[in-house]
Amino acid sequence: MSHILLVGYMVAAMIALLSASTVHAQAERAATTGIVFGISLGVSRVTLSELPNVSRTTGTDVALGWQVGYRMSSKLSLVLNGASSVYRYAGPGRARKRGFESIVPMIEYQVDHGLRLSAGAGLQLDAPVFYSMRVSDPAERRYWRVVGAVVGVSYALPSLLNGASRSAQRYTPEVQGRWNVGRTNTPEGRLAGQSYAFLLGVRRQPLIPRQP
């Protein structure tokens, strides 16, 4: 009888340990998965190919970015990324600004606690910039779309909210580098271009436990 009780105690102890480890693993996974989103602002360098009625365009102006998605694990996230690099249009009509833009699904890989790499391909746009557009002119409201790709690298800065609550630490300032390349069909021909951008942003994401 005593042997049966001893075996019972051992089995019960093993079940308790396994249950505790399972709960801990589920809690850790829940803490590192969830919704991510962010915004960023910076500067970009845009280069567009020469067309019959459009001279080669090279210039530096404002860069914008946004992203929203889901972190699937402590290493991988799937996000929808929007990127816009403003440039001065050199084609027919009055001088104005347009945007070399993309909306692409991206895979992100968390290399370590601060460094993150990302890449994706999707919709490439050449679109009007709202603050430089004459709404009454149909030609200035037009936008063109084909396919483009984006590669990015981000590094999370030390949070200014380290002394605040755990939820506040989910908002992390970061620096970002971005390369966008694509082709767009326009009335003047197929426009090929690329942009390099440096941005500062804020990102909300589930916390990644630091390794001891």
CSV table of C-alpha atoms in Angstrom, one decimal:
chain,number,residue,atom,x,y,z
A,1,MET,CA,0.0,0.0,0.0
A,2,SER,CA,2.8,2.4,0.9
A,3,HIS,CA,4.4,1.7,-2.5
A,4,ILE,CA,1.1,2.6,-4.2
A,5,LEU,CA,0.9,5.8,-2.2
A,6,LEU,CA,4.5,6.7,-3.1
A,7,VAL,CA,4.0,6.2,-6.8
A,8,GLY,CA,0.7,8.2,-6.5
A,9,TYR,CA,2.6,11.1,-4.9
A,10,MET,CA,5.3,11.0,-7.6
A,11,VAL,CA,2.8,10.9,-10.4
A,12,ALA,CA,0.9,13.8,-8.8
A,13,ALA,CA,4.1,15.8,-8.4
A,14,MET,CA,5.0,15.2,-12.0
A,15,ILE,CA,1.6,16.3,-13.2
A,16,ALA,CA,1.8,19.4,-11.1
A,17,LEU,CA,5.3,20.3,-12.5
A,18,LEU,CA,4.1,19.7,-16.1
A,19,SER,CA,1.0,21.8,-15.5
A,20,ALA,CA,3.1,24.6,-14.1
A,21,SER,CA,5.5,24.6,-17.0
A,22,THR,CA,2.7,24.5,-19.5
A,23,VAL,CA,1.0,27.5,-17.9
A,24,HIS,CA,4.3,29.4,-17.8
A,25,ALA,CA,5.0,28.7,-21.5
A,26,GLN,CA,1.4,29.7,-22.4
A,27,ALA,CA,1.8,32.9,-20.4
A,28,GLU,CA,5.1,33.7,-22.0
A,29,ARG,CA,3.7,33.1,-25.5
A,30,ALA,CA,0.7,35.3,-24.8
A,31,ALA,CA,3.1,38.0,-23.6
A,32,THR,CA,5.0,38.0,-26.9
A,33,THR,CA,2.2,37.6,-29.4
A,34,GLY,CA,-0.4,40.2,-30.4
A,35,ILE,CA,-1.1,43.3,-32.3
A,36,VAL,CA,1.7,45.6,-33.5
A,37,PHE,CA,1.4,49.1,-35.0
A,38,GLY,CA,3.7,52.1,-35.5
A,39,ILE,CA,4.2,55.4,-37.3
A,40,SER,CA,7.4,57.1,-38.4
A,41,LEU,CA,8.6,60.4,-39.9
A,42,GLY,CA,11.9,61.3,-41.6
A,43,VAL,CA,13.8,62.2,-44.7
A,44,SER,CA,14.2,60.3,-48.0
A,45,ARG,CA,16.2,60.5,-51.2
A,46,VAL,CA,14.2,59.7,-54.3
A,47,THR,CA,15.6,58.8,-57.7
A,48,LEU,CA,13.3,58.4,-60.7
A,49,SER,CA,14.2,57.4,-64.3
A,50,GLU,CA,14.1,59.7,-67.2
A,51,LEU,CA,11.1,59.6,-69.6
A,52,PRO,CA,10.5,61.3,-73.0
A,53,ASN,CA,8.7,64.3,-71.4
A,54,VAL,CA,10.1,64.0,-67.8
A,55,SER,CA,13.7,64.7,-66.9
A,56,ARG,CA,15.5,62.4,-64.4
A,57,THR,CA,14.4,63.2,-60.9
A,58,THR,CA,16.6,63.2,-57.9
A,59,GLY,CA,15.8,65.0,-54.6
A,60,THR,CA,15.5,64.9,-50.9
A,61,ASP,CA,12.2,65.5,-49.1
A,62,VAL,CA,9.9,64.2,-46.4
A,63,ALA,CA,9.4,60.5,-45.7
A,64,LEU,CA,6.4,58.9,-43.9
A,65,GLY,CA,5.7,55.4,-42.8
A,66,TRP,CA,3.1,53.3,-40.9
A,67,GLN,CA,2.6,49.7,-40.2
A,68,VAL,CA,0.0,47.4,-38.5
A,69,GLY,CA,0.0,43.7,-38.1
A,70,TYR,CA,0.4,40.8,-35.8
A,71,ARG,CA,3.4,39.3,-33.9
A,72,MET,CA,3.2,35.5,-34.3
A,73,SER,CA,6.1,34.7,-32.0
A,74,SER,CA,9.0,36.5,-30.3
A,75,LYS,CA,10.9,36.4,-33.6
A,76,LEU,CA,8.4,36.7,-36.4
A,77,SER,CA,5.7,39.3,-37.3
A,78,LEU,CA,3.5,39.8,-40.3
A,79,VAL,CA,2.6,43.5,-41.0
A,80,LEU,CA,1.0,45.7,-43.6
A,81,ASN,CA,3.5,48.5,-44.3
A,82,GLY,CA,2.8,51.8,-45.9
A,83,ALA,CA,5.8,53.9,-47.1
A,84,SER,CA,5.8,57.4,-48.8
A,85,SER,CA,8.7,59.4,-50.1
A,86,VAL,CA,7.8,62.9,-51.4
A,87,TYR,CA,9.6,64.3,-54.5
A,88,ARG,CA,9.2,67.3,-56.8
A,89,TYR,CA,7.5,66.3,-60.0
A,90,ALA,CA,9.4,67.3,-63.2
A,91,GLY,CA,6.8,66.4,-65.8
A,92,PRO,CA,4.2,68.4,-67.8
A,93,GLY,CA,2.1,71.0,-65.9
A,94,ARG,CA,3.0,73.1,-63.0
A,95,ALA,CA,5.8,72.3,-60.6
A,96,ARG,CA,4.4,70.3,-57.7
A,97,LYS,CA,5.1,67.5,-55.3
A,98,ARG,CA,4.1,63.8,-55.6
A,99,GLY,CA,4.7,60.7,-53.6
A,100,PHE,CA,6.7,57.6,-54.5
A,101,GLU,CA,4.7,55.2,-52.3
A,102,SER,CA,4.1,51.6,-51.5
A,103,ILE,CA,1.6,49.4,-49.5
A,104,VAL,CA,3.1,46.0,-49.0
A,105,PRO,CA,2.7,43.0,-46.7
A,106,MET,CA,6.0,42.4,-44.9
A,107,ILE,CA,7.7,39.7,-42.9
A,108,GLU,CA,9.7,41.0,-39.9
A,109,TYR,CA,12.4,39.0,-38.1
A,110,GLN,CA,13.5,40.1,-34.7
A,111,VAL,CA,17.3,39.5,-34.6
A,112,ASP,CA,17.7,40.5,-31.0
A,113,HIS,CA,15.9,42.6,-28.4
A,114,GLY,CA,16.6,45.8,-30.4
A,115,LEU,CA,17.4,44.9,-34.0
A,116,ARG,CA,14.6,44.0,-36.5
A,117,LEU,CA,14.8,43.2,-40.2
A,118,SER,CA,11.9,43.3,-42.7
A,119,ALA,CA,11.1,42.7,-46.3
A,120,GLY,CA,8.1,42.5,-48.6
A,121,ALA,CA,6.6,43.2,-52.0
A,122,GLY,CA,3.2,44.6,-53.1
A,123,LEU,CA,1.5,47.7,-54.5
A,124,GLN,CA,3.7,50.5,-55.8
A,125,LEU,CA,2.1,54.0,-56.3
A,126,ASP,CA,3.0,57.3,-57.8
A,127,ALA,CA,0.4,59.5,-56.1
A,128,PRO,CA,-0.5,63.2,-55.5
A,129,VAL,CA,0.5,64.8,-52.3
A,130,PHE,CA,-2.6,66.4,-50.7
A,131,TYR,CA,-0.9,69.7,-49.6
A,132,SER,CA,0.6,70.3,-53.1
A,133,MET,CA,-2.4,69.2,-55.3
A,134,ARG,CA,-5.0,71.3,-57.0
A,135,VAL,CA,-8.2,69.4,-56.4
A,136,SER,CA,-9.9,71.2,-59.3
A,137,ASP,CA,-7.3,69.8,-61.8
A,138,PRO,CA,-8.1,66.2,-62.8
A,139,ALA,CA,-4.5,65.7,-64.1
A,140,GLU,CA,-3.1,66.4,-60.6
A,141,ARG,CA,-5.5,64.0,-58.9
A,142,ARG,CA,-4.3,61.0,-60.9
A,143,TYR,CA,-2.3,58.2,-59.4
A,144,TRP,CA,-0.5,55.3,-61.0
A,145,ARG,CA,0.2,51.8,-59.7
A,146,VAL,CA,2.2,48.7,-60.4
A,147,VAL,CA,4.5,46.5,-58.2
A,148,GLY,CA,7.2,47.4,-55.8
A,149,ALA,CA,9.4,46.0,-52.9
A,150,VAL,CA,10.5,47.3,-49.6
A,151,VAL,CA,13.4,46.3,-47.4
A,152,GLY,CA,13.9,47.7,-43.9
A,153,VAL,CA,16.0,47.7,-40.8
A,154,SER,CA,14.9,49.0,-37.4
A,155,TYR,CA,16.5,49.4,-34.0
A,156,ALA,CA,14.6,50.1,-30.8
A,157,LEU,CA,16.0,52.9,-28.7
A,158,PRO,CA,16.1,52.7,-24.9
A,159,SER,CA,12.6,53.5,-23.7
A,160,LEU,CA,12.0,56.8,-21.9
A,161,LEU,CA,9.2,55.0,-20.0
A,162,ASN,CA,11.4,52.4,-18.3
A,163,GLY,CA,10.2,53.6,-14.9
A,164,ALA,CA,6.5,53.6,-15.9
A,165,SER,CA,4.0,50.8,-15.9
A,166,ARG,CA,4.5,47.6,-17.9
A,167,SER,CA,1.9,48.6,-20.4
A,168,ALA,CA,3.6,52.0,-21.1
A,169,GLN,CA,6.8,50.2,-22.0
A,170,ARG,CA,5.1,48.6,-25.0
A,171,TYR,CA,5.5,51.9,-26.9
A,172,THR,CA,9.1,52.0,-28.1
A,173,PRO,CA,10.9,54.7,-29.9
A,174,GLU,CA,13.1,53.4,-32.8
A,175,VAL,CA,15.2,54.5,-35.7
A,176,GLN,CA,14.5,53.0,-39.1
A,177,GLY,CA,16.2,52.6,-42.5
A,178,ARG,CA,14.1,51.9,-45.6
A,179,TRP,CA,14.8,51.1,-49.2
A,180,ASN,CA,11.8,51.1,-51.6
A,181,VAL,CA,12.2,50.1,-55.3
A,182,GLY,CA,9.4,49.9,-57.9
A,183,ARG,CA,8.0,50.6,-61.4
A,184,THR,CA,4.9,52.6,-62.2
A,185,ASN,CA,3.1,53.0,-65.5
A,186,THR,CA,2.4,56.7,-66.2
A,187,PRO,CA,1.1,58.5,-69.4
A,188,GLU,CA,4.7,59.4,-70.2
A,189,GLY,CA,5.9,55.8,-70.0
A,190,ARG,CA,7.0,53.3,-67.4
A,191,LEU,CA,8.7,55.1,-64.5
A,192,ALA,CA,11.3,53.2,-62.5
A,193,GLY,CA,12.5,54.5,-59.2
A,194,GLN,CA,13.9,53.9,-55.8
A,195,SER,CA,14.1,55.8,-52.5
A,196,TYR,CA,16.3,55.6,-49.4
A,197,ALA,CA,14.8,56.8,-46.2
A,198,PHE,CA,15.9,57.5,-42.6
A,199,LEU,CA,13.1,57.8,-40.1
A,200,LEU,CA,12.3,58.1,-36.4
A,201,GLY,CA,9.2,56.3,-35.2
A,202,VAL,CA,7.2,54.9,-32.3
A,203,ARG,CA,6.0,51.3,-32.3
A,204,ARG,CA,3.6,49.5,-30.1
A,205,GLN,CA,4.2,45.8,-29.7
A,206,PRO,CA,4.0,43.0,-27.1
A,207,LEU,CA,6.9,42.9,-24.8
A,208,ILE,CA,9.8,40.6,-25.6
A,209,PRO,CA,11.2,39.0,-22.5
A,210,ARG,CA,14.9,39.7,-22.1
A,211,GLN,CA,17.3,36.8,-21.9
A,212,PRO,CA,19.1,36.5,-18.6
